[in-house]
Amino acid sequence: MTDRPTPGTHPLDHLVLPTGSLEVARARLSSLGFVVAPTGIHPFGTENCCVFLTDGTYLEPLAIGNEQAAINATAAGNVFVARDRLYRDSRGDEGFSAVVLGTDNADADHARFVDAGLSAGDMLSFSRAFTDTSGKSDTASFKLAFAATRGATDAFLFACQRINAPMVDRAALQAHANGASGILEVVAVSDQPAGQISLISAAVNDPTADGQGGAFLLPNATLSVLDPRSFTARFGFPVGSSTKLCFMAIVFAVRSIDATSSLLAANAIQHDIAGTDIVVRPASGQGAAFIFREIP
């Protein structure tokens, strides 16, 4: 395995974290030292409160804001809402359901997924309003293409093409008290990590990716797939055994591990030390383990 991604490999764009309540998610993420954006409302029943990072990635805590609209969207073939419902029905309202890759051509990604037998369904195009902390608003538009292994996973991946990126200043939304500046790694768990290679290599647009060492290199992050024992050895707490692909942890870059630890302690956030990492286990409103790592 080389230490560089293959040219053309999609970058990490954002991560989807289902939650039963945006209020709970907002309170939890704020206590972890993150600035949380105003609520964004989708036209198909879901809503979010995102955490934006200076490296261009972000977290998308996702809740059901309008149950009937979500039901109608699922019935109409909206894959995003349908997969969210599938995840919640299987694993509950709190978790980490999707890794999203950035793309300039979602149509080409969809065609690849179909050819590989890994398409999770029809593409989705939509727009929604976006408001920054000063109240300035714009419209964000997206085109999505979905990949999943049928019947083998609750988690899924999708390519996201930003048709219109909001022309708003996100500086205030990216000034996190915990010092987080970006996502270094996303960690998934499976009893059969090698069985996830075809799905992940297709999703990240790297047909040569073999997940050697459990790592798939993206231009801006690493996507790792570990077996449960390796995950526990690395992060210090057990996870359930499953052949399914389960997204479990997010590794953040921070300026000062001491400052981050002090903030967590001041906010009564239980945390553990695993090597040089701070580990905060999943909780309501925080569907994944959050790992904080100092990067000089």
Coordinates of C-alpha atoms in Angstrom, one line a residue:
M1 CA 0.0 0.0 0.0
T2 CA 1.3 3.4 -0.9
D3 CA 1.1 6.4 1.4
R4 CA -0.8 8.5 -1.1
P5 CA -4.3 8.1 -2.6
T6 CA -4.7 7.1 -6.2
P7 CA -5.3 10.1 -8.4
G8 CA -9.1 10.6 -8.9
T9 CA -10.0 9.2 -5.6
H10 CA -12.9 11.1 -4.1
P11 CA -12.3 13.2 -0.9
L12 CA -14.3 12.9 2.3
D13 CA -17.1 15.4 2.2
H14 CA -19.2 14.8 5.3
L15 CA -20.6 12.3 7.7
V16 CA -24.2 11.5 8.5
L17 CA -25.1 11.0 12.2
P18 CA -28.7 10.1 12.8
T19 CA -30.2 11.4 16.0
G20 CA -33.6 11.3 17.7
S21 CA -33.5 15.0 18.5
L22 CA -31.5 18.0 17.1
E23 CA -31.9 19.7 20.5
V24 CA -30.1 16.8 22.1
A25 CA -27.4 16.7 19.4
R26 CA -26.9 20.4 19.6
A27 CA -26.5 20.3 23.4
R28 CA -24.1 17.3 23.3
L29 CA -21.9 18.7 20.5
S30 CA -21.8 22.1 22.1
S31 CA -20.6 20.5 25.4
L32 CA -17.9 18.7 23.4
G33 CA -16.6 22.2 22.3
F34 CA -18.1 22.4 18.8
V35 CA -19.9 25.3 17.2
V36 CA -23.2 24.0 15.8
A37 CA -24.8 25.6 12.8
P38 CA -28.5 26.8 12.7
T39 CA -31.0 24.1 11.8
G40 CA -31.2 23.2 8.1
I41 CA -34.5 21.8 6.8
H42 CA -34.7 19.4 3.9
P43 CA -37.6 19.3 1.5
F44 CA -38.3 15.7 2.3
G45 CA -38.9 15.6 6.1
T46 CA -35.4 15.4 7.5
E47 CA -33.4 18.3 9.2
N48 CA -29.9 18.8 10.4
C49 CA -27.6 20.9 12.6
C50 CA -24.2 20.7 11.0
V51 CA -20.7 21.1 12.5
F52 CA -18.3 22.6 9.9
L53 CA -14.6 22.2 10.0
T54 CA -11.8 24.3 8.4
D55 CA -10.6 21.4 6.2
G56 CA -13.9 21.6 4.3
T57 CA -15.5 18.5 5.9
Y58 CA -18.4 18.5 8.2
L59 CA -20.7 16.5 10.5
E60 CA -24.4 16.2 9.7
P61 CA -26.5 15.3 12.7
L62 CA -29.8 14.2 11.1
A63 CA -33.3 14.0 12.6
I64 CA -36.8 13.5 11.4
G65 CA -38.5 16.9 11.4
N66 CA -41.6 16.0 9.5
E67 CA -42.6 12.4 9.9
Q68 CA -45.3 12.4 7.2
A69 CA -43.1 14.2 4.7
A70 CA -40.4 11.6 5.3
I71 CA -42.9 8.7 4.8
N72 CA -44.1 10.3 1.6
A73 CA -40.5 10.8 0.4
T74 CA -39.7 7.1 1.1
A75 CA -42.8 6.0 -0.8
A76 CA -41.7 8.2 -3.7
G77 CA -38.3 6.5 -3.9
N78 CA -36.1 9.0 -2.0
V79 CA -33.1 6.8 -1.2
F80 CA -31.6 9.2 1.4
V81 CA -34.7 9.1 3.5
A82 CA -35.3 5.4 2.9
R83 CA -31.8 4.5 4.0
D84 CA -32.1 6.7 7.1
R85 CA -35.3 4.9 8.0
L86 CA -33.6 1.5 7.4
Y87 CA -30.8 2.4 9.7
R88 CA -33.0 3.7 12.4
D89 CA -35.3 0.6 12.3
S90 CA -32.2 -1.6 12.5
R91 CA -29.9 0.2 15.0
G92 CA -32.1 2.9 16.7
D93 CA -32.3 6.7 16.3
E94 CA -28.7 7.4 17.5
G95 CA -25.7 6.4 15.3
F96 CA -23.4 6.9 12.4
S97 CA -25.1 5.8 9.1
A98 CA -23.2 7.2 6.1
V99 CA -19.9 8.4 4.8
V100 CA -20.2 11.0 2.0
L101 CA -17.6 11.5 -0.7
G102 CA -17.2 14.7 -2.7
T103 CA -17.6 14.4 -6.5
D104 CA -17.7 16.6 -9.5
N105 CA -19.9 14.2 -11.4
A106 CA -22.6 12.3 -9.5
D107 CA -24.1 11.0 -12.7
A108 CA -20.8 9.1 -13.5
D109 CA -20.7 7.8 -9.9
H110 CA -24.2 6.5 -10.2
A111 CA -23.4 4.7 -13.4
R112 CA -20.3 3.1 -11.8
F113 CA -22.4 1.9 -8.8
V114 CA -25.0 0.4 -11.2
D115 CA -22.4 -1.4 -13.3
A116 CA -20.8 -2.8 -10.1
G117 CA -24.1 -4.0 -8.7
L118 CA -23.7 -1.7 -5.7
S119 CA -26.2 1.0 -6.4
A120 CA -28.5 1.7 -3.5
G121 CA -31.2 3.2 -5.7
D122 CA -32.1 6.3 -7.8
M123 CA -30.1 9.5 -7.6
L124 CA -31.4 12.5 -5.7
S125 CA -31.2 16.2 -6.5
F126 CA -32.4 18.8 -4.1
S127 CA -31.9 22.3 -2.7
R128 CA -32.3 23.8 0.7
A129 CA -31.9 27.2 2.4
F130 CA -28.6 27.8 4.3
T131 CA -28.2 30.4 7.0
D132 CA -24.9 31.5 8.7
T133 CA -24.5 32.7 12.3
S134 CA -25.1 36.3 11.2
G135 CA -28.4 35.5 9.6
K136 CA -27.2 35.7 6.0
S137 CA -28.9 33.1 3.9
D138 CA -28.3 31.4 0.5
T139 CA -29.4 28.3 -1.2
A140 CA -27.4 25.0 -1.2
S141 CA -28.1 22.5 -4.0
F142 CA -26.8 18.9 -4.2
K143 CA -26.9 15.8 -6.4
L144 CA -26.4 12.5 -4.7
A145 CA -25.5 9.0 -5.9
F146 CA -25.8 6.1 -3.4
A147 CA -23.8 2.9 -2.9
A148 CA -24.5 0.0 -0.6
T149 CA -24.2 -3.8 -0.4
R150 CA -27.7 -5.2 -0.6
G151 CA -28.8 -6.9 2.6
A152 CA -25.3 -6.8 4.1
T153 CA -25.1 -3.5 5.8
D154 CA -27.2 -0.8 7.5
A155 CA -24.5 1.7 6.7
F156 CA -24.0 3.2 3.3
L157 CA -21.9 5.6 1.3
F158 CA -22.8 8.2 -1.2
A159 CA -21.2 10.7 -3.6
C160 CA -22.3 14.3 -3.2
Q161 CA -21.9 16.9 -5.9
R162 CA -22.4 20.4 -4.7
I163 CA -24.3 22.1 -7.5
N164 CA -24.5 25.4 -5.7
A165 CA -22.3 26.1 -2.6
P166 CA -23.7 28.8 -0.3
M167 CA -21.7 32.1 -0.6
V168 CA -21.7 32.7 3.2
D169 CA -18.9 33.2 5.7
R170 CA -18.5 30.1 7.8
A171 CA -15.5 31.4 9.8
A172 CA -17.6 31.7 13.0
L173 CA -19.0 28.3 12.5
Q174 CA -15.5 26.8 12.2
A175 CA -14.0 28.3 15.4
H176 CA -14.4 25.4 17.7
A177 CA -13.5 25.7 21.4
N178 CA -12.0 22.2 21.4
G179 CA -9.6 23.2 18.7
A180 CA -10.9 20.7 16.1
S181 CA -9.9 21.7 12.6
G182 CA -10.6 18.7 10.5
I183 CA -11.2 14.9 10.2
L184 CA -8.2 12.7 10.0
E185 CA -9.8 9.3 9.9
V186 CA -13.2 7.6 9.8
V187 CA -13.3 4.1 11.4
A188 CA -15.7 1.3 10.5
V189 CA -16.0 -2.2 12.0
S190 CA -16.8 -5.5 10.3
D191 CA -16.1 -9.1 11.2
Q192 CA -15.0 -9.5 7.6
P193 CA -13.1 -6.3 6.7
A194 CA -12.0 -7.8 3.3
G195 CA -15.6 -8.3 2.4
Q196 CA -16.1 -4.5 2.3
I197 CA -13.4 -3.8 -0.3
S198 CA -15.6 -3.8 -3.4
L199 CA -18.2 -1.4 -1.9
I200 CA -15.6 1.1 -0.5
S201 CA -13.3 1.0 -3.6
A202 CA -16.3 1.8 -5.8
A203 CA -17.6 4.5 -3.5
V204 CA -14.3 6.3 -3.3
N205 CA -13.7 5.9 -7.0
D206 CA -10.5 3.9 -6.6
P207 CA -10.7 0.5 -8.4
T208 CA -7.2 -0.4 -7.2
A209 CA -8.0 0.1 -3.5
D210 CA -7.6 -3.2 -1.6
G211 CA -7.9 -1.9 1.9
Q212 CA -4.5 -3.3 2.8
G213 CA -4.0 -2.9 6.5
G214 CA -7.7 -2.0 6.8
A215 CA -7.0 1.5 5.3
F216 CA -8.4 3.3 2.3
L217 CA -6.5 6.5 1.5
L218 CA -8.6 9.5 0.5
P219 CA -7.1 12.9 -0.5
N220 CA -8.0 14.4 2.8
A221 CA -8.6 11.6 5.3
T222 CA -8.3 7.8 5.8
L223 CA -11.2 5.4 5.9
S224 CA -10.3 2.4 8.0
V225 CA -12.2 -0.9 8.4
L226 CA -11.2 -2.9 11.5
D227 CA -12.4 -6.2 13.0
P228 CA -14.0 -5.8 16.4
R229 CA -10.9 -7.0 18.3
S230 CA -8.6 -4.6 16.5
F231 CA -11.1 -1.7 17.2
T232 CA -11.1 -2.5 20.9
A233 CA -7.4 -2.9 21.1
R234 CA -7.0 0.5 19.5
F235 CA -9.7 2.6 21.2
G236 CA -10.2 0.8 24.5
F237 CA -13.8 -0.2 24.4
P238 CA -15.7 -3.1 22.9
V239 CA -18.1 -3.1 19.9
G240 CA -20.6 -5.7 18.8
S241 CA -19.7 -8.5 16.5
S242 CA -21.3 -8.2 13.0
T243 CA -20.4 -9.1 9.4
K244 CA -22.1 -5.8 8.5
L245 CA -20.2 -2.6 7.9
C246 CA -20.8 -0.4 10.9
F247 CA -19.3 3.1 11.1
M248 CA -18.1 3.6 14.6
A249 CA -15.5 6.4 15.1
I250 CA -14.3 9.8 13.9
V251 CA -10.8 11.0 14.5
F252 CA -10.4 14.8 14.7
A253 CA -7.3 16.9 14.4
V254 CA -6.9 19.4 17.3
R255 CA -4.4 22.1 18.1
S256 CA -3.7 21.1 21.7
I257 CA -4.7 17.8 23.3
D258 CA -4.2 19.4 26.8
A259 CA -6.6 22.2 25.9
T260 CA -9.2 19.8 24.5
S261 CA -8.9 17.6 27.6
S262 CA -9.3 20.6 29.9
L263 CA -12.5 21.6 28.0
L264 CA -14.0 18.2 28.2
A265 CA -13.2 18.0 31.9
A266 CA -14.7 21.4 32.6
N267 CA -17.9 20.3 30.8
A268 CA -18.0 17.0 32.7
I269 CA -17.6 14.9 29.6
Q270 CA -16.2 11.5 30.4
H271 CA -13.2 10.7 28.3
D272 CA -10.4 8.1 28.2
I273 CA -6.8 8.1 26.9
A274 CA -5.8 5.6 24.3
G275 CA -2.1 6.2 23.6
T276 CA -1.9 9.8 22.5
D277 CA -5.6 10.0 21.7
I278 CA -8.6 11.3 23.7
V279 CA -11.5 9.0 23.3
V280 CA -15.1 10.1 23.9
R281 CA -17.5 7.2 23.6
P282 CA -20.8 7.5 21.7
A283 CA -23.7 9.1 23.5
S284 CA -27.1 10.5 22.7
G285 CA -26.7 13.3 20.1
Q286 CA -23.2 11.9 19.4
G287 CA -23.7 8.8 17.4
A288 CA -20.0 7.8 17.0
A289 CA -17.0 7.6 19.2
F290 CA -15.1 10.9 18.9
I291 CA -11.3 10.7 19.0
F292 CA -9.3 13.8 19.4
R293 CA -5.6 13.8 18.2
E294 CA -3.1 16.6 18.4
I295 CA -1.6 17.5 15.1
P296 CA 1.4 20.0 15.3

